[in-house]
Amino acid sequence: MLDVRRILLFVEVARRGSVTATARALNYTPSAVSQQVSRLEAEAGQPLLERRARGVTLTDAGRALAERGERIERELRAADNELADFAGLRAGTLRVGTFPTVAASLLPSAVIAFREAHPDVRLTVRSDRMAGLWSMLENREIELSLMWDYDWCRIDREDAVVTPLLDDPPALLVSDRHPLAGHPSATLAEVAGDPWITRADQHPVAEALDRSCRAAGFEPQIAYEAHDYQEAQAMVAAGIGVALAPTLALEGIRPGVSVLPLEPPAPVRRILLVRLSDHSLTPAAQAFATLLRDHAATRTP
């Protein structure tokens, strides 16, 4: 295999027509240039230059190699420029994972800011449950993902890098006709006898509700299992029961629902940014992570 650096040096000699001129231009000694050309000729197995008193001329093999070398030089320069585009966020694709409540609250402002700052980077967002997000990270379908955890189910995988963004405390949802409606806050003990609206399909907030109610000394009586928070709000407004929801899930409150901050103890959900430790972030992913941290810092749960 021919040495690419020697080929590029040879292209300069061919271009300038002189070992001395090439050495002067590249800040080498003439002997160093001559040595490199001689080694390249040894690799090629034939002479590439004819050395004359007033410079050099190329052999037929030398002309062929110089032409190839110029193409290699152009390709390397193009590669440098292309990599500079990625590093400078002037090209490329960024794939990010998220989950519904954050996709409807924290994420949009960061997406808007990223697209305004880096319009040439294609941003793709994928939303899924926790298992799906892990699968996409492992398969390299996404570079990083927004996730969550609670005290009793911390993300502690050795192959993951976890960056906490903000705490997402729960709120109590009651009907506007409920005795607690309009109060500045509430405790779970105050609604121990109420029927509850929870999330269906073993959703994590259902476990948070069970754990919180048991810690408050009662078992929640489930009246309805909702498949999303808008459905849960509708049932609360209808007076079927009360509900527990993370604050970030309450960007849009429907008429007839009163939202009460819960006094401790209440299960606080952590919102996290997660990547796998063996996957270094691209410049685009680093920029997006910074925007997410900045936007999370401005939110008051």
Coordinates of C-alpha atoms in Angstrom, one line a residue, residues 28 36 130 158 165 170 201 206 209 249 295 301:
Y28 CA 11.0 21.1 4.9
Q36 CA 10.3 10.9 1.1
M130 CA -39.7 3.2 28.6
E158 CA -23.9 0.6 34.2
L165 CA -33.0 17.7 34.2
P170 CA -47.5 15.2 41.2
D201 CA -52.3 -0.9 31.3
A206 CA -50.8 3.8 38.7
L209 CA -50.7 6.3 43.2
A249 CA -48.8 16.2 32.1
H295 CA -35.0 25.0 29.1
P301 CA -42.7 22.5 38.5

